[in-house]
Amino acid sequence: MMATAPSYPPPAATPVVAVLSPQYCVGHAVEFTITRKMMTMEAGTFGITDANGNIVFKVKGKFLSLHDRRVLLDAAGNPIITFQQKMMTAHRRWQAFRGESTDPKDMIFSVRKSKMMMMMKTKLSVFMAANVGEEHSDFRIQGNWWETACNIYVGDTDNIVAQMHRKHSAQSILLGKDTFCVTIYPNVDHAFIVALVVILEEINQDRRAS
């Protein structure tokens, strides 16, 4: 049975959140569909389409990569972000870098699993590279993963910048695909939000596997 999409409040006025570039920000809310293609030789392969079904981004995994490396590409195949899991850390952490770099000087942000992450809850903290002390997160991802929905907030505020829910259908199961619908609020960086949703899914895949 197809899951019923949660009902969301209308997008509130949000500040411009241009983490990668203003070119990925528009003055109105947009909806993307993110599809994880599971029946593929490359782990971590995703396609991201707009409301008209046009490809806007792609995510490709590095097969047998030591660090679970993923690359976010634009529709033309140009690399935007490389993100990978940081090894040997107390709390699961992913780091995101500009382009195809993994040099620390090119790091944009990192995502860390909450120290108090509950079995049935999702809570991730997002830190910009300049936030060295990490006393407070710049963004946070919070929700009930098993209810298939979560919100992305600015820091510790109630200011939502994006919302995600998972779609279940017989067709998606047969085709070996996981599908997510993402609503990105006005003036918020599309590439940044897509990267966060993909990292969220990778962390939860690891959690389910363990």
XYZ file of C-alpha atoms in Angstrom:
210
model
C 0.000 0.000 0.000
C 1.344 3.420 -0.934
C 2.187 5.585 2.077
C 0.243 8.801 2.532
C 2.455 11.863 2.246
C 2.548 13.949 5.430
C 0.861 17.322 5.384
C 3.307 20.218 5.712
C 2.729 23.855 6.664
C 3.335 26.378 3.876
C 6.962 27.525 3.575
C 7.796 30.458 5.799
C 10.045 33.327 4.780
C 13.619 32.113 5.011
C 16.978 33.876 4.747
C 19.147 33.116 1.718
C 21.044 29.898 2.397
C 23.663 29.732 -0.388
C 26.129 27.160 0.929
C 27.485 26.124 -2.493
C 26.391 28.977 -4.747
C 23.508 31.443 -5.210
C 22.879 29.729 -8.565
C 21.253 26.880 -6.623
C 18.816 29.230 -4.849
C 15.467 30.444 -6.212
C 12.820 32.700 -4.709
C 10.136 30.022 -4.434
C 9.769 26.546 -2.966
C 10.725 23.595 -5.178
C 10.056 19.877 -4.961
C 12.594 17.256 -5.973
C 12.292 13.483 -6.158
C 15.414 11.609 -5.066
C 15.617 7.992 -6.197
C 18.170 5.565 -4.849
C 18.974 2.896 -7.428
C 19.784 -0.218 -5.431
C 20.183 -2.739 -8.270
C 23.480 -1.366 -9.545
C 27.146 -2.268 -9.270
C 27.895 1.158 -7.803
C 26.720 1.686 -4.228
C 25.225 5.055 -3.377
C 23.805 5.839 -6.833
C 20.939 8.372 -6.856
C 18.979 10.342 -9.450
C 17.359 13.689 -8.566
C 14.507 15.038 -10.700
C 12.315 18.137 -10.603
C 8.502 18.302 -10.722
C 8.605 17.835 -14.518
C 10.766 14.735 -14.332
C 13.924 16.487 -15.540
C 17.255 15.348 -14.092
C 18.750 18.182 -12.017
C 21.421 16.308 -10.054
C 22.972 12.859 -9.892
C 24.927 11.105 -7.161
C 27.467 8.431 -8.010
C 29.232 6.178 -5.542
C 32.843 5.132 -5.747
C 32.764 1.322 -6.039
C 34.784 -0.362 -3.261
C 35.804 3.045 -1.910
C 37.467 2.831 1.511
C 35.638 5.926 2.741
C 32.166 5.303 1.205
C 32.809 8.218 -1.138
C 29.947 9.842 -3.111
C 30.035 12.614 -5.733
C 27.118 14.990 -6.395
C 26.980 15.987 -10.074
C 24.876 18.534 -11.909
C 22.674 17.503 -14.849
C 25.623 17.861 -17.259
C 27.813 15.582 -15.140
C 30.003 18.283 -13.574
C 31.091 17.484 -9.984
C 29.702 19.834 -7.336
C 30.410 18.114 -4.019
C 32.398 15.073 -2.953
C 31.336 13.640 0.386
C 32.734 10.707 2.288
C 32.481 9.034 5.649
C 35.259 9.928 8.060
C 36.893 6.815 9.433
C 37.732 6.052 13.058
C 35.393 8.547 14.737
C 33.338 8.017 17.896
C 30.154 9.238 16.185
C 29.373 8.569 12.541
C 30.488 11.608 10.548
C 30.462 12.540 6.874
C 32.544 15.347 5.375
C 31.687 17.304 2.206
C 34.260 18.955 -0.069
C 34.027 21.280 -3.054
C 34.180 19.646 -6.492
C 36.115 16.367 -6.577
C 38.549 17.403 -3.846
C 38.987 15.650 -0.505
C 41.625 18.135 0.685
C 40.807 19.563 4.149
C 41.206 23.121 2.797
C 38.276 22.456 0.428
C 35.909 21.108 3.072
C 32.505 22.841 3.044
C 30.633 21.152 5.883
C 30.399 17.981 7.933
C 27.435 15.992 9.257
C 27.586 14.208 12.584
C 25.187 11.759 14.153
C 23.815 12.988 17.479
C 25.484 11.530 20.557
C 22.017 10.729 21.929
C 20.482 9.319 18.727
C 17.495 7.191 19.686
C 16.738 3.922 17.915
C 13.513 5.246 16.417
C 14.625 8.854 15.944
C 16.885 10.656 13.524
C 18.972 13.606 14.676
C 22.024 14.851 12.801
C 24.081 17.989 13.358
C 25.530 19.929 10.423
C 28.624 22.107 10.889
C 30.096 24.501 8.343
C 33.880 24.176 7.900
C 34.442 27.545 9.633
C 32.617 26.280 12.739
C 35.737 24.663 14.196
C 34.550 24.567 17.816
C 31.212 22.902 16.944
C 29.617 24.176 20.145
C 26.399 24.804 18.201
C 25.330 23.295 14.899
C 24.717 25.468 11.837
C 21.872 23.195 10.687
C 20.204 20.105 12.080
C 18.210 17.229 10.616
C 15.502 15.855 12.838
C 12.570 13.511 12.498
C 11.199 10.035 12.972
C 12.884 7.912 10.303
C 10.524 4.958 10.723
C 7.608 7.338 10.089
C 9.565 8.198 6.929
C 9.750 11.977 7.372
C 12.173 14.589 8.662
C 12.839 18.341 8.664
C 16.034 20.319 8.135
C 16.358 23.348 10.434
C 18.697 26.319 10.785
C 20.826 25.668 13.869
C 18.842 25.288 17.083
C 15.916 27.345 15.779
C 12.491 26.237 14.524
C 13.267 27.778 11.105
C 12.705 24.964 8.580
C 14.611 25.125 5.279
C 13.567 21.766 3.806
C 11.342 18.747 4.465
C 11.630 15.174 3.265
C 9.368 12.132 3.207
C 9.941 8.642 1.859
C 7.561 7.205 -0.720
C 6.667 3.514 -0.650
C 5.009 1.730 -3.546
C 4.894 -1.769 -5.001
C 6.578 -0.434 -8.135
C 9.535 1.019 -6.228
C 10.071 -2.306 -4.426
C 9.910 -4.321 -7.656
C 12.295 -1.968 -9.431
C 14.767 -1.986 -6.538
C 14.487 1.721 -5.800
C 14.081 3.903 -2.718
C 12.268 7.162 -3.423
C 12.181 10.378 -1.393
C 10.240 13.587 -1.956
C 12.014 16.757 -0.822
C 10.452 20.203 -0.460
C 13.128 22.916 -0.430
C 12.017 26.294 0.869
C 12.630 29.584 -0.992
C 16.197 30.944 -1.182
C 17.750 27.674 0.062
C 20.638 25.985 -1.763
C 19.259 22.974 -3.674
C 22.628 21.194 -3.991
C 23.269 21.525 -0.246
C 19.888 20.054 0.704
C 20.221 17.161 -1.762
C 23.642 16.326 -0.294
C 22.200 16.334 3.238
C 19.334 13.998 2.282
C 21.748 11.564 0.605
C 24.046 11.589 3.662
C 21.000 11.040 5.898
C 19.997 8.018 3.834
C 23.530 6.582 3.941
C 23.683 6.925 7.732
C 20.296 5.258 8.135
C 21.264 2.470 5.719
C 24.283 1.771 7.923
C 22.082 1.849 11.021
C 19.574 -0.607 9.549
C 22.399 -2.922 8.437
C 23.874 -2.948 11.952
